[in-house]
Tab-separated table of C-alpha atoms in Angstrom:
chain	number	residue	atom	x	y	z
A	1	UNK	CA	0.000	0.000	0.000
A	2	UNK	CA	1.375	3.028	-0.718
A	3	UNK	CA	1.743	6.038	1.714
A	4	UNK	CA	0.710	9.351	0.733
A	5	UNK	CA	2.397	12.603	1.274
A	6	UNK	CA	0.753	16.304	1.533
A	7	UNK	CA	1.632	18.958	-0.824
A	8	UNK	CA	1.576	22.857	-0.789
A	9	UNK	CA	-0.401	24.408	-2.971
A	10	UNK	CA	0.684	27.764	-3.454
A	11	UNK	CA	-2.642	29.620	-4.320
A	12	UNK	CA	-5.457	28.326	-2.253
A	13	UNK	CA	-8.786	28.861	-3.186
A	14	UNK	CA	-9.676	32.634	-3.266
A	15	UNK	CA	-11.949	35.155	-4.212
A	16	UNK	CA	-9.883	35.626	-6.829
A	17	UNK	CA	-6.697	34.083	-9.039
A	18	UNK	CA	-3.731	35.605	-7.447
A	19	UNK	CA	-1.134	36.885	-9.477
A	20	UNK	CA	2.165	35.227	-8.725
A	21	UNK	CA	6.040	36.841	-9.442
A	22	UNK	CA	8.549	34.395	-10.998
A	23	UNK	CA	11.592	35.036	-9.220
A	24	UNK	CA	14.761	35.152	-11.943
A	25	UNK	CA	15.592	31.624	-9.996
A	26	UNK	CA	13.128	30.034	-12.077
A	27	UNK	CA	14.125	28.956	-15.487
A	28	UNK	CA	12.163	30.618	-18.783
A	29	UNK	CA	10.052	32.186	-16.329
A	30	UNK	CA	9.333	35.589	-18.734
A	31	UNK	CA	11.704	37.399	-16.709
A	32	UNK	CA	9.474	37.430	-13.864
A	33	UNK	CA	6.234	38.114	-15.709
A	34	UNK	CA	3.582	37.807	-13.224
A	35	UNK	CA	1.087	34.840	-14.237
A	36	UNK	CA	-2.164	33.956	-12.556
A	37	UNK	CA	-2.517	31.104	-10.812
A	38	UNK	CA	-4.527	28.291	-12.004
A	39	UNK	CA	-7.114	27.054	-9.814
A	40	UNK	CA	-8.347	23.432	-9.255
A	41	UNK	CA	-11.665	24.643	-7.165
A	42	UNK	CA	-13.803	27.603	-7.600
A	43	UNK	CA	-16.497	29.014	-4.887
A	44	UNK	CA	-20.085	28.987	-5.244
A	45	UNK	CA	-20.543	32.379	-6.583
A	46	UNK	CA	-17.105	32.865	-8.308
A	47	UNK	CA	-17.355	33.875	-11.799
A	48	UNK	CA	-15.851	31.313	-14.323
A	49	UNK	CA	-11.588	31.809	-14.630
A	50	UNK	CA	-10.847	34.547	-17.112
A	51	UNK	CA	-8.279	34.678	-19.549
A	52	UNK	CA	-4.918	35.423	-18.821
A	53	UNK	CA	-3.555	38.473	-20.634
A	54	UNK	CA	0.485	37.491	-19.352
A	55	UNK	CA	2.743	35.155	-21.844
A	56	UNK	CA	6.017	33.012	-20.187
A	57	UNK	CA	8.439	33.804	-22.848
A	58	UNK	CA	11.149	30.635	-23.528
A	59	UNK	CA	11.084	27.276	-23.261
A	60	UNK	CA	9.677	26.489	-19.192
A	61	UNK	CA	11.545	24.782	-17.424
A	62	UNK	CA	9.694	21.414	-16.898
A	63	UNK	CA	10.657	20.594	-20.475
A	64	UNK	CA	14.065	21.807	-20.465
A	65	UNK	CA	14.249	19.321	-17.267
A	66	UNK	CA	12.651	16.500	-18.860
A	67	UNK	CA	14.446	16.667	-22.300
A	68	UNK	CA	11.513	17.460	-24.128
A	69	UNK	CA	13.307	18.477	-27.424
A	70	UNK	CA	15.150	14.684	-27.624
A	71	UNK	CA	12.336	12.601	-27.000
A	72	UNK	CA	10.435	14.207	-29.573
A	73	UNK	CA	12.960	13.306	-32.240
A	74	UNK	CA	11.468	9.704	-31.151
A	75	UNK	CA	7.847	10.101	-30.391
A	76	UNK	CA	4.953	12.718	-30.065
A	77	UNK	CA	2.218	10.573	-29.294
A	78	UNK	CA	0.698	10.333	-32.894
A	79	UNK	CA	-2.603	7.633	-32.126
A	80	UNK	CA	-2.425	7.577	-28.513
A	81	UNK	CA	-5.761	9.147	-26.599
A	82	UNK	CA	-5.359	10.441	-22.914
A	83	UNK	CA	-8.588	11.000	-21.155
A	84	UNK	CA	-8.586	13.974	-18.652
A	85	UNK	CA	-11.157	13.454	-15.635
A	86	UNK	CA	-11.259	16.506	-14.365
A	87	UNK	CA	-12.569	19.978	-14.821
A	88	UNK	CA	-12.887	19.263	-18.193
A	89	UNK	CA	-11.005	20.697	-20.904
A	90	UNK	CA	-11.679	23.963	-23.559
A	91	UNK	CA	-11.940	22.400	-27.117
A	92	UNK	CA	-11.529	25.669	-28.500
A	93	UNK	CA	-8.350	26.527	-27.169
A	94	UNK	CA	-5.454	26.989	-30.549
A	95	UNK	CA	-2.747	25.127	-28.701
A	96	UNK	CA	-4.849	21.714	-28.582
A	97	UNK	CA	-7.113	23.138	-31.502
A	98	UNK	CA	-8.758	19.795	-33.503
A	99	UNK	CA	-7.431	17.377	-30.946
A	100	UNK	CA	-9.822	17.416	-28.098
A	101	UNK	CA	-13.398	15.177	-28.067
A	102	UNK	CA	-15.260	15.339	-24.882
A	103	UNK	CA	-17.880	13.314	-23.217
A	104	UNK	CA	-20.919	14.963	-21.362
A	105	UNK	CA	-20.319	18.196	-21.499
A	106	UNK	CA	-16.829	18.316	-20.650
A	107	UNK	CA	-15.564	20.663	-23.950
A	108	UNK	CA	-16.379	23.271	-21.586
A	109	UNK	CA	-13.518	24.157	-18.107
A	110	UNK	CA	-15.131	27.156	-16.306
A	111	UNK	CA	-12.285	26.464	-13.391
A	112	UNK	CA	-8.980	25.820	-15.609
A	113	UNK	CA	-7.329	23.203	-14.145
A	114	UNK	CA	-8.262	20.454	-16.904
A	115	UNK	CA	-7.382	22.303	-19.511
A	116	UNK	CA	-4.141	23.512	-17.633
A	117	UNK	CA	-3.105	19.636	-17.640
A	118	UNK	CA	-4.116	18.789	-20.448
A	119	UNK	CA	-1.656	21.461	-21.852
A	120	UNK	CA	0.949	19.959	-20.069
A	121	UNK	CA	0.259	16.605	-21.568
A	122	UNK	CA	-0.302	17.886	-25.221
A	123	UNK	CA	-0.283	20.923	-25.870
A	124	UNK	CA	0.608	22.001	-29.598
A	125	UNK	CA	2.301	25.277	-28.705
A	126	UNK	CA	1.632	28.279	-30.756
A	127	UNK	CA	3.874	30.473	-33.096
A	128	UNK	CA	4.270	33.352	-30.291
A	129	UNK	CA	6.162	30.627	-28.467
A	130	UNK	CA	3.401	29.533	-25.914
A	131	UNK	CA	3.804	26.793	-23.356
A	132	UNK	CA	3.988	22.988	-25.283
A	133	UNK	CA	3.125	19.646	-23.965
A	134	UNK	CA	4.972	16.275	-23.884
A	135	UNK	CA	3.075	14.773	-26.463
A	136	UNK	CA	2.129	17.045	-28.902
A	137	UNK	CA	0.331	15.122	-31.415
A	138	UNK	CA	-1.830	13.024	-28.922
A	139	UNK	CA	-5.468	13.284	-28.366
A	140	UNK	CA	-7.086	14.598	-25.649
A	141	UNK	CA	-10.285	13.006	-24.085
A	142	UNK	CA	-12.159	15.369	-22.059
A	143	UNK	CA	-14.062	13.397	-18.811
A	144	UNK	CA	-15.615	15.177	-16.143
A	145	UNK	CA	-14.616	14.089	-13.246
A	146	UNK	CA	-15.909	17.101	-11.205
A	147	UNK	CA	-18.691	19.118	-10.851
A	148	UNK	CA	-18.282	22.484	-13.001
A	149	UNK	CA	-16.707	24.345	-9.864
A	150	UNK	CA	-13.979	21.393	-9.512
A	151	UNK	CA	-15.710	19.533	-6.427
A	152	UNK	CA	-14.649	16.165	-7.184
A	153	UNK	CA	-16.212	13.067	-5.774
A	154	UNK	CA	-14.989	9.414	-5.545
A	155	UNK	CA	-18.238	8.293	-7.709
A	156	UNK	CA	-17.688	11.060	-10.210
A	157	UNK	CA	-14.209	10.168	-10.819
A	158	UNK	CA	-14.640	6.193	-10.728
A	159	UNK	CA	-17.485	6.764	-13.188
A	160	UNK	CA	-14.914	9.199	-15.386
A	161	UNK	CA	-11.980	6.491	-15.376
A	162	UNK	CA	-14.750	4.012	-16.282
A	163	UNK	CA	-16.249	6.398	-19.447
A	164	UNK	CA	-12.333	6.908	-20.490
A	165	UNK	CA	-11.437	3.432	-20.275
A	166	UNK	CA	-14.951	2.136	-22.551
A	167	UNK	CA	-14.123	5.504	-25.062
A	168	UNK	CA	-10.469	3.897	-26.104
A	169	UNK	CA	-7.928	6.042	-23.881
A	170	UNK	CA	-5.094	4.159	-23.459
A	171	UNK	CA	-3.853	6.428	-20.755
A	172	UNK	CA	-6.316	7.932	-18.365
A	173	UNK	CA	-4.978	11.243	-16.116
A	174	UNK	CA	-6.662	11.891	-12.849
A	175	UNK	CA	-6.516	14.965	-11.655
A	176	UNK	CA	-7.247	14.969	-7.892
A	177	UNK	CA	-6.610	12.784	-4.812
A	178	UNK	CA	-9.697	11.889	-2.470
A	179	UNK	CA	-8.738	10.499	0.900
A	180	UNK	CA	-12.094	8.469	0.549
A	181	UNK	CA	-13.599	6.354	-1.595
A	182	UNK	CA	-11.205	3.399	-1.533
A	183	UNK	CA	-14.016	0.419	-2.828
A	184	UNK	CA	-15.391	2.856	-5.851
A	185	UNK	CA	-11.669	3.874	-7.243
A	186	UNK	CA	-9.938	0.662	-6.657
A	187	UNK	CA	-12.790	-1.469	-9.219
A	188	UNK	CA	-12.846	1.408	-11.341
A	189	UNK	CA	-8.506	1.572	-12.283
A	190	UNK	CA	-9.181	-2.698	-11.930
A	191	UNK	CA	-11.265	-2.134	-14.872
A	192	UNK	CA	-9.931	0.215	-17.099
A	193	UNK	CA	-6.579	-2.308	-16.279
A	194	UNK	CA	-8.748	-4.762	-18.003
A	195	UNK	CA	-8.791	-2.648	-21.017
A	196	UNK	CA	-5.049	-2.360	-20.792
A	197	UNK	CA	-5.432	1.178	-20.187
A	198	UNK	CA	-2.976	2.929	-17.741
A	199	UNK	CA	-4.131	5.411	-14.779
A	200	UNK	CA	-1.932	8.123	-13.741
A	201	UNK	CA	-3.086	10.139	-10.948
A	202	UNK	CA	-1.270	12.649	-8.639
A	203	UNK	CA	0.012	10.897	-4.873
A	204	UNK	CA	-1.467	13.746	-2.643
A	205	UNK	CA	-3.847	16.382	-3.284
A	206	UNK	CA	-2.488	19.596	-3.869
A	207	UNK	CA	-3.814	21.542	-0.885
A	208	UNK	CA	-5.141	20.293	1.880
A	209	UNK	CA	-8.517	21.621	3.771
A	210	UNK	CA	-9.056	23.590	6.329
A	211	UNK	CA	-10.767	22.555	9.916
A	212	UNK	CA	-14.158	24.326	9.623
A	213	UNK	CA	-13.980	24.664	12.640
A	214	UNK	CA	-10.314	25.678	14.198
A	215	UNK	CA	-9.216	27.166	10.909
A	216	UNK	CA	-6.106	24.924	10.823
A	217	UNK	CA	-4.987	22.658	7.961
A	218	UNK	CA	-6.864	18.644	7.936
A	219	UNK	CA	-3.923	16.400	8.516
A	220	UNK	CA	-2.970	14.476	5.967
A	221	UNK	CA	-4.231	10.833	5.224
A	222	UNK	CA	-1.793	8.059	5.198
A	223	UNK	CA	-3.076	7.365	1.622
A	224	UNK	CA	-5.306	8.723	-0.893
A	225	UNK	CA	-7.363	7.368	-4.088
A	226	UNK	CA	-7.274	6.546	-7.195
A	227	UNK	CA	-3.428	6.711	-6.771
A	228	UNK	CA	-2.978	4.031	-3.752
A	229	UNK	CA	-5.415	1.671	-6.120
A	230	UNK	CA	-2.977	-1.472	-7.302
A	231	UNK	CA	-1.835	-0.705	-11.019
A	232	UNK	CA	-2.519	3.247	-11.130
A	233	UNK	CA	1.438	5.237	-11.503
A	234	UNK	CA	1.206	7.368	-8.542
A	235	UNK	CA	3.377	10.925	-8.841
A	236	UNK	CA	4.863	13.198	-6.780
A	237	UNK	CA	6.188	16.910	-7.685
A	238	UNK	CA	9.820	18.558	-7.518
A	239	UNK	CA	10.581	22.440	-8.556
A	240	UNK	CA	12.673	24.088	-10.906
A	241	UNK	CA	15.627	23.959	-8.189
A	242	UNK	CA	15.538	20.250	-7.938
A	243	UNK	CA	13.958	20.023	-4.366
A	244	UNK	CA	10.583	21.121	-3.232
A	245	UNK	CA	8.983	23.624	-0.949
A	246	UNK	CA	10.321	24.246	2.691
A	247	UNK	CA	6.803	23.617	3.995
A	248	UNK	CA	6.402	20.899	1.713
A	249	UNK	CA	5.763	17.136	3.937
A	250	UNK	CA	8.145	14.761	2.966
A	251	UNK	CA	5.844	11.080	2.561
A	252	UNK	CA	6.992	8.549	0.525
A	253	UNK	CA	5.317	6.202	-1.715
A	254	UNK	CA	5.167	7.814	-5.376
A	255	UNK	CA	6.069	5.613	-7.756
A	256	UNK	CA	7.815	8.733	-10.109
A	257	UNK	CA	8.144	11.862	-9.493
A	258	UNK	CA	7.886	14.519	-12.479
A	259	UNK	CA	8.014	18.765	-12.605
A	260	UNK	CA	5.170	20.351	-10.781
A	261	UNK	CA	6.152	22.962	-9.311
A	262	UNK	CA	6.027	26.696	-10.905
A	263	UNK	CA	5.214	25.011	-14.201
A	264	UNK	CA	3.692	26.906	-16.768
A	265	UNK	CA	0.311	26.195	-18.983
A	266	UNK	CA	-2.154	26.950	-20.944
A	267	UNK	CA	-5.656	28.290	-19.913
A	268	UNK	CA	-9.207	27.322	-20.436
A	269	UNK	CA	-9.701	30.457	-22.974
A	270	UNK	CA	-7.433	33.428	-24.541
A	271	UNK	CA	-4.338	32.244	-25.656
A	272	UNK	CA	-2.132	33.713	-22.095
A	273	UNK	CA	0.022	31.516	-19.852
A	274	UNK	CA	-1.048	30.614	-16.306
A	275	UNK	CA	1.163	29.175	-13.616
A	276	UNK	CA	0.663	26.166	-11.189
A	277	UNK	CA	1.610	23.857	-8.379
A	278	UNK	CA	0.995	20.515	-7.211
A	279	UNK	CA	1.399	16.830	-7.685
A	280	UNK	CA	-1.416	17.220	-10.256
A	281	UNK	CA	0.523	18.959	-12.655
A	282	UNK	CA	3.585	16.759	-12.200
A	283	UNK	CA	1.093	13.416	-12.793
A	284	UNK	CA	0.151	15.410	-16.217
A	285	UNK	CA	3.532	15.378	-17.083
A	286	UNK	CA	3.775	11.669	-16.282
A	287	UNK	CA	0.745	11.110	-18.283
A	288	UNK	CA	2.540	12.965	-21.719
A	289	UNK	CA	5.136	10.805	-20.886
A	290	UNK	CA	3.412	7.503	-21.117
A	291	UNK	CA	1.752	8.503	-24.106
A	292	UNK	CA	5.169	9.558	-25.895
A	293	UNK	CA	5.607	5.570	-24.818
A	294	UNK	CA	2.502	4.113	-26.187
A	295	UNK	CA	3.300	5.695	-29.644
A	296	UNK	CA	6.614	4.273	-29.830
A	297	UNK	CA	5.757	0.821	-27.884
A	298	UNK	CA	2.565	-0.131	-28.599
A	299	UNK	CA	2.905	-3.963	-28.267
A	300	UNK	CA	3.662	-2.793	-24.726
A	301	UNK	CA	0.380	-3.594	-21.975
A	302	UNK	CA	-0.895	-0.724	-19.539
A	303	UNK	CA	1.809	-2.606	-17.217
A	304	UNK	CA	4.913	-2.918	-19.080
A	305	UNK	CA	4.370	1.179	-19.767
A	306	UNK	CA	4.470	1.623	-15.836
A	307	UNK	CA	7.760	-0.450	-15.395
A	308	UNK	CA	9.304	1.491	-17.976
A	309	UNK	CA	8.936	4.478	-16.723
A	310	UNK	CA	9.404	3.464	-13.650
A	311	UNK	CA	12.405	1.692	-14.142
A	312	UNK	CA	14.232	3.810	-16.726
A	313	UNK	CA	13.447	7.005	-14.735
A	314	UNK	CA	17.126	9.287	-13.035
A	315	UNK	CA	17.834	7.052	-9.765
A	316	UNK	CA	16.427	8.661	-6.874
A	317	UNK	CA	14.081	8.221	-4.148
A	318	UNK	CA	11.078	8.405	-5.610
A	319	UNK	CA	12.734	7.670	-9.373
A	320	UNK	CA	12.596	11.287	-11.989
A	321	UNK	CA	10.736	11.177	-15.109
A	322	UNK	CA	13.008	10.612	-17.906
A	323	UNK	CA	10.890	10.656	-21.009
A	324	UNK	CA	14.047	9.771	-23.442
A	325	UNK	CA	15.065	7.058	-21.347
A	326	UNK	CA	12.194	5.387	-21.024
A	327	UNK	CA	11.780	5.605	-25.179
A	328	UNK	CA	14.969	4.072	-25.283
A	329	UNK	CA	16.022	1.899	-22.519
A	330	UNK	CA	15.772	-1.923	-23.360
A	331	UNK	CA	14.242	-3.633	-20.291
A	332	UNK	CA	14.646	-7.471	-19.356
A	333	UNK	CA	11.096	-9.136	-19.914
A	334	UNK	CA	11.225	-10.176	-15.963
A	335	UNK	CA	12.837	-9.566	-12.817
A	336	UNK	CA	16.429	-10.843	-12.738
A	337	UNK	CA	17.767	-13.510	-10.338
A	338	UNK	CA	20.181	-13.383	-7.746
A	339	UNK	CA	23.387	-14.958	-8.869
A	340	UNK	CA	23.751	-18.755	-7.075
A	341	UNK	CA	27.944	-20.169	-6.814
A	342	UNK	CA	28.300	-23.670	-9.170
A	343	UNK	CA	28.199	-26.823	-6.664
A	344	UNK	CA	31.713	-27.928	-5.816
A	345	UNK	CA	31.748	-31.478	-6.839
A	346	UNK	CA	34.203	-33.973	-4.471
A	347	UNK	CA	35.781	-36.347	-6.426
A	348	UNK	CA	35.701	-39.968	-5.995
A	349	UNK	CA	38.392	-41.503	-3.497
A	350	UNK	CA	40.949	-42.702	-5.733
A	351	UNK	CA	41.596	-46.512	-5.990
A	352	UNK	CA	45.140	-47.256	-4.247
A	353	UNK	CA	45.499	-50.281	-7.128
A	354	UNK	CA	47.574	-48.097	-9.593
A	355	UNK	CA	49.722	-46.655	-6.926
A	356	UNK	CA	50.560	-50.553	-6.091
A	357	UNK	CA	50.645	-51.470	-9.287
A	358	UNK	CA	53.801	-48.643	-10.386
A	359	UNK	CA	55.601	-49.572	-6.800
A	360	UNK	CA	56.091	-53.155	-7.998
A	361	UNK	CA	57.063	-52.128	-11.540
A	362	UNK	CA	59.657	-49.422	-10.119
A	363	UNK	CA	61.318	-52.308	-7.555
A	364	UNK	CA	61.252	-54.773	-10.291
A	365	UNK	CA	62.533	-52.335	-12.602
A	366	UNK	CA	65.406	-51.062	-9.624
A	367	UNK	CA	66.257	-54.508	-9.143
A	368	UNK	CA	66.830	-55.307	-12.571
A	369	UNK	CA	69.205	-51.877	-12.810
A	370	UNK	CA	71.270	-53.628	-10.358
A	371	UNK	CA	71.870	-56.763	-11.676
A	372	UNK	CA	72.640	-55.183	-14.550
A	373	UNK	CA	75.437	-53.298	-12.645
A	374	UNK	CA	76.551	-56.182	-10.602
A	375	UNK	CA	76.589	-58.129	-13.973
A	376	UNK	CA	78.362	-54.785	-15.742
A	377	UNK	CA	81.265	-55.234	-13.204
A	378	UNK	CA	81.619	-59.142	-12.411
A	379	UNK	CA	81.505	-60.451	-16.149
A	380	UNK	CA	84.583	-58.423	-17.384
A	381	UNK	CA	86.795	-59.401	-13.898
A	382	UNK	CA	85.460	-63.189	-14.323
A	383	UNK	CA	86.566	-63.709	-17.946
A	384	UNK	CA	89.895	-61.399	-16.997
A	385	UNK	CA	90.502	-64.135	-15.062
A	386	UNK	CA	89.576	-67.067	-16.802
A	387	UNK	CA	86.617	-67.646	-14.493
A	388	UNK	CA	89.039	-68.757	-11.585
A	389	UNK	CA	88.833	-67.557	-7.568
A	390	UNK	CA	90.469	-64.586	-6.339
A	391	UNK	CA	93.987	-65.841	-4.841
């Protein structure tokens, strides 16, 4: 079982996206443009998220990190479909323009964050140099998996994993973490497995809520669902400096763990940049990832497309996405064994027969030697003497 971990999330919920200031620490951060925020939950009587009028200038940082620019020399997910449960994503939006089918009503993202991750996963980019995604030539299947503010439930997002895995995704993105509904996710990634589709979803939410009651922050849950079901890739975030936040909990149990922090993205409408946080946004990038694989590999199961990016990933604890490496790297087909010493094999006692045997044959032969000798010195003294007695 895997343990989950609590993340930051830098802009709570708020009356209103707050405008955050890239610090010149962060890489292609538009020289500390000021982005708004995207949201993953809007209030009650919140207007729908605007469009931002910033643009990130560069290449962000998440893909400079991941080696974006190599792997898609390989693969850009051409035929591969990744369903999005969550807000829902824009169809109309240029950078995934022609690419996007939704189910139910979920072409339209009035809070952002679906379309924010889908961005991440595969967005086109556009000629002024806007944000791209992994896998820039997959499809995008739109699934709500929350109610049009973002409040998610564990029956709308088992029934949005199910919808995904009937329509043909091959890999299904999850955008949120529940610390409930354990029965209703875990069936719902068992059967999109089935279908030999692969669920991604994001270890820990990315904020946690507040105590109605005392005002502070809900503890964190030792787990949380879809991404503690068997078979789902579970993801954690780092930032642009390698680590992550101060007051970020350190919990293990991510399977990968992928850019998510300060990453830049598309929005639901308007063609400006947004920023974000969370494990979320670093699962999206896993998901672009495993669709870059899919393309390339598609003999490969749901399975073998989790151990290889798993297991070709930069050695740490949990494992980096490495896109390129996990196009690339040849895997054995099964686990390897630990090496065993050959038996050492005890001869048979040796018969003492031939040992005898040469003893008798080297006294006969040392006897004989002699005689010779004696022979060699008697004969020539008895004939030099005509055979007669000494005196």
């Amino acid at each position: 079982m895997r343990a989950a971990r609590t993340l930051r999330f830098r802009w709570a919920a708020v009356a209103a996206p707050l405008l955050v200031t890239l610090s010149a620490a962060v890489p292609a951060a538009a020289d500390s443009v000021k982005l708004p925020a995207v949201r993953s939950v809007l209030g009650a009587d919140e207007p729908c998220v605007p469009a931002s009028t910033e643009h990130a200038s560069g290449t962000p940082w998440a893909l400079a990190a991941l080696g974006n620019a190599r792997s898609l020399t390989l693969s850009e997910g051409v035929g591969v479909t990744v369903a999005v449960v969550d807000t829902g994503v824009s169809a109309n939006v240029s950078a995934l323009s022609g690419r996007v089918t939704a189910l139910d009503g979920a072409g339209v993202d009035c809070v952002g964050h679906g379309t924010f991750a889908a961005g991440l996963i595969a967005a086109a980019g556009t000629a002024d140099g806007g944000p791209a995604g992994l896998a820039p030539r997959a499809r995008i299947l739109a699934v709500r998996g929350t109610d049009e503010r973002g409040g998610a439930s564990a029956a709308r997002i088992a029934d949005g994993i199910r919808k995904a895995a009937d329509a043909g995704a091959s890999v299904i993105y999850v955008g949120v973490a529940l610390a409930d509904g354990k029965a209703e996710l875990t069936d719902a990634v068992g059967y999109a497995s089935r279908k030999n589709a692969l669920v991604v979803a994001p270890l820990a939410p990315d904020a946690l809520p507040k105590d109605r009651a005392t005002g502070d922050l809900v503890p964190a849950q030792p787990w949380y669902w879809p991404a503690a079901a068997p078979g789902v890739l579970a993801v954690s975030d780092y930032g642009p400096d390698g680590g992550r936040p101060d007051n970020a909990p350190v919990v293990p149990g991510a399977d990968l763990a992928a850019p998510g922090d300060s990453v830049v993205g598309i929005g639901p409408r308007g063609t400006g940049d947004f920023i974000g946080s969370g494990a979320s946004l670093a699962a999206a990038h896993a998901a672009g990832a495993a669709a870059l694989v899919r393309a390339r590999h598609p003999e490969m199961s749901a399975r073998e497309v989790s151990r290889q990016l798993t297991e070709a990933a930069y050695p740490a604890a949990p494992p980096r996405l490495d896109p390129y490496a996990a196009l690339t790297a040849v895997l054995p087909k099964g686990p390897g064994t630990t090496p065993r010493p050959a038996k050492a094999v005890v001869p048979a006692a040796v018969s003492q027969e031939p040992r005898q045997r040469a003893f008798v044959v080297a006294a006969v032969g040392a006897g004989v030697l002699l005689l010779v000798a004696a022979l060699a010195v008697v004969v020539p003294r008895g004939r030099a003497r005509g055979w007669r007695p000494a005196g």
